XYZ file of N, CA, C and O in Angstrom:
252
model
N 22.545 3.550 50.107
C 22.900 3.125 51.611
C 24.328 3.080 51.839
O 24.664 3.571 52.867
N 24.999 2.729 50.679
C 26.541 2.433 50.691
C 27.066 3.946 50.824
O 28.044 4.314 51.476
N 26.443 4.833 50.027
C 26.966 6.289 50.132
C 26.717 6.934 51.646
O 27.641 7.698 51.929
N 25.815 6.598 52.149
C 25.648 7.315 53.617
C 26.467 6.385 54.417
O 27.107 7.173 55.229
N 26.826 5.355 54.247
C 27.807 4.613 55.146
C 29.281 5.245 54.775
O 30.054 5.581 55.857
N 29.479 5.579 53.493
C 30.660 6.230 53.172
C 31.001 7.710 53.828
O 31.922 7.752 54.151
N 30.061 8.238 53.965
C 29.958 9.417 54.581
C 30.074 9.358 56.013
O 30.875 10.208 56.725
N 29.405 8.531 56.703
C 29.392 8.437 58.172
C 30.502 7.612 58.802
O 31.035 7.993 59.748
N 30.633 6.481 58.194
C 31.838 5.508 58.642
C 32.545 5.198 57.420
O 32.510 3.747 56.907
N 33.409 5.943 56.846
C 34.100 5.797 55.679
C 34.945 4.412 55.748
O 34.824 3.626 55.022
N 35.637 4.070 56.728
C 36.392 2.895 56.981
C 35.556 1.685 56.738
O 35.854 0.597 56.298
N 34.242 1.628 57.113
C 33.454 0.264 57.076
C 33.020 0.055 55.859
O 32.802 -1.107 55.359
N 32.799 1.281 55.123
C 32.468 1.156 53.803
C 33.265 0.283 52.872
O 33.251 -0.446 52.125
N 34.633 0.324 53.007
C 35.655 -0.223 52.488
C 35.719 -1.801 52.598
O 35.680 -2.605 51.566
N 35.044 -2.232 53.814
C 35.054 -3.422 53.922
C 33.860 -4.169 53.248
O 33.817 -5.132 52.814
N 32.727 -3.162 52.796
C 31.682 -3.872 52.173
C 31.841 -3.917 50.729
O 31.124 -4.566 50.060
N 32.904 -3.264 50.275
C 33.352 -3.520 48.812
C 34.470 -4.324 48.492
O 34.977 -4.577 47.597
N 34.840 -5.112 49.617
C 36.081 -6.058 49.590
C 37.512 -5.393 49.449
O 38.072 -6.082 48.856
N 37.628 -4.389 50.275
C 39.004 -3.685 50.303
C 39.390 -3.655 51.917
O 39.357 -2.444 52.176
N 39.661 -4.593 52.602
C 39.944 -4.598 53.890
C 41.159 -3.941 54.313
O 41.129 -3.115 55.310
N 42.039 -3.734 53.558
C 43.424 -3.338 53.916
C 43.066 -1.723 53.816
O 43.741 -0.894 54.519
N 42.293 -1.199 52.637
C 42.033 0.195 52.635
C 41.241 0.551 53.735
O 41.285 1.678 54.265
N 40.408 -0.409 54.204
C 39.367 0.022 55.285
C 40.401 0.346 56.572
O 39.900 1.208 57.283
N 41.414 -0.629 56.959
C 42.193 -0.189 57.957
C 42.966 1.198 57.856
O 43.124 1.929 58.971
N 43.566 1.387 56.789
C 44.131 2.859 56.517
C 43.350 3.725 56.923
O 43.733 4.687 57.358
N 41.883 3.808 56.257
C 40.866 4.496 56.257
C 40.735 5.053 57.697
O 40.375 6.053 58.310
N 40.665 3.646 58.393
C 40.162 3.941 60.112
C 41.273 4.561 60.778
O 40.785 5.614 61.674
N 42.501 4.456 60.465
C 43.598 5.261 61.195
C 43.527 6.584 60.852
O 43.812 7.569 61.542
N 43.207 7.025 59.475
C 42.939 8.145 58.920
C 41.826 8.990 59.638
O 41.838 10.378 60.080
N 40.647 8.241 59.887
C 39.446 8.599 60.513
C 39.724 9.056 61.990
O 38.758 9.828 62.439
N 40.539 8.390 62.796
C 40.487 8.700 64.069
C 40.800 9.921 64.388
O 40.322 10.633 65.397
N 41.574 10.716 63.698
C 42.002 11.987 63.768
C 40.640 12.850 63.275
O 40.055 12.441 62.149
N 40.211 13.881 63.855
C 38.944 14.668 63.443
C 39.268 15.393 62.203
O 38.394 15.608 61.288
N 40.419 15.792 61.974
C 40.890 16.566 60.737
C 40.837 15.487 59.591
O 40.550 15.837 58.444
N 41.290 14.238 59.817
C 41.396 13.266 58.870
C 39.729 12.722 58.427
O 39.956 12.091 57.224
N 38.925 13.038 59.046
C 37.560 12.428 58.850
C 37.178 12.885 57.309
O 36.661 12.030 56.621
N 37.198 14.149 56.991
C 36.769 14.550 55.782
C 37.556 14.148 54.653
O 36.909 13.492 53.633
N 39.074 13.792 54.655
C 39.621 13.217 53.600
C 39.278 11.821 53.553
O 39.102 11.137 52.400
N 38.971 11.307 54.583
C 38.493 9.722 54.497
C 37.356 9.456 53.876
O 36.976 8.692 53.126
N 36.268 10.478 54.338
C 34.943 10.316 53.660
C 35.010 10.522 52.041
O 34.417 9.994 51.384
N 35.852 11.729 51.667
C 35.974 11.609 50.196
C 36.637 10.656 49.586
O 36.260 10.284 48.429
N 37.715 9.947 50.114
C 38.254 8.850 49.652
C 37.276 7.637 49.667
O 37.227 7.123 48.659
N 36.329 7.704 50.601
C 35.522 6.536 50.645
C 34.455 6.584 49.560
O 34.071 5.700 48.783
N 33.644 7.968 49.418
C 32.935 8.203 48.380
C 33.574 7.823 46.714
O 32.958 7.324 46.103
N 34.890 8.264 46.749
C 35.600 8.114 45.505
C 35.938 6.637 45.258
O 35.448 6.160 44.160
N 36.213 5.966 46.070
C 36.235 4.352 46.028
C 34.946 3.765 45.683
O 35.015 2.690 45.005
N 33.895 4.146 46.242
C 32.614 3.535 45.880
C 32.225 3.860 44.524
O 31.678 3.007 43.988
N 32.534 5.036 44.185
C 32.244 5.223 42.506
C 32.968 4.370 41.873
O 32.562 3.903 40.754
N 34.295 4.348 42.016
C 35.236 3.407 41.230
C 34.712 2.013 41.497
O 34.752 1.097 40.232
N 34.249 1.496 42.532
C 33.526 0.090 42.622
C 32.423 -0.131 41.895
O 32.164 -0.957 41.083
N 31.508 0.904 41.610
C 30.426 0.834 40.914
C 30.562 0.865 39.436
O 30.089 0.066 38.632
N 31.568 1.713 39.250
C 31.988 1.713 37.455
C 32.529 0.328 37.290
O 32.520 -0.003 36.257
N 33.463 -0.152 38.165
C 33.909 -1.746 37.805
C 33.024 -2.558 37.650
O 32.807 -3.372 36.739
N 31.929 -2.607 38.454
C 30.784 -3.636 38.352
C 29.923 -3.334 37.266
O 29.567 -4.534 36.540
N 29.587 -2.142 36.798
C 29.129 -1.965 35.378
C 29.770 -2.277 34.186
O 29.350 -3.093 33.335
N 31.091 -2.258 34.217
C 32.000 -2.697 33.117
C 31.895 -4.009 33.124
O 31.821 -4.824 32.061
N 32.076 -4.821 34.023
C 32.034 -6.180 34.089
C 30.710 -6.730 33.868
O 30.717 -7.899 33.003
N 29.851 -6.255 33.919
C 28.438 -6.668 33.725
C 28.189 -6.503 32.238
O 27.711 -7.363 31.440
N 28.820 -5.455 31.764
C 28.624 -5.088 30.147
C 29.529 -6.224 29.357
O 29.087 -6.604 28.301
N 30.921 -6.722 29.755
C 31.644 -7.391 29.267
C 31.063 -8.927 29.330
O 31.289 -9.552 28.339
N 30.303 -9.233 30.515
C 29.773 -10.610 30.614
C 28.645 -10.866 29.730
O 28.310 -11.826 29.258
N 27.926 -9.734 29.403
C 26.855 -9.769 28.352
C 27.061 -9.712 27.048
O 26.239 -10.090 26.283
N 28.307 -9.825 26.467
C 28.688 -9.799 25.261
C 28.555 -11.093 24.447
O 28.746 -12.197 24.898
């Protein structure tokens, strides 16, 4: 679900992972049609990093 959100509304996805400042920057980037593709790529990348960070935190907590 977050991946679809990252592609359609990249700026909103940043708010769901707790990065509101990046979300505002992404919104400014997304306002231009040319900036939509870089905003979506950035959003998908940030989502993948968020998932990786959560997996690492879970692994360290289970030690």
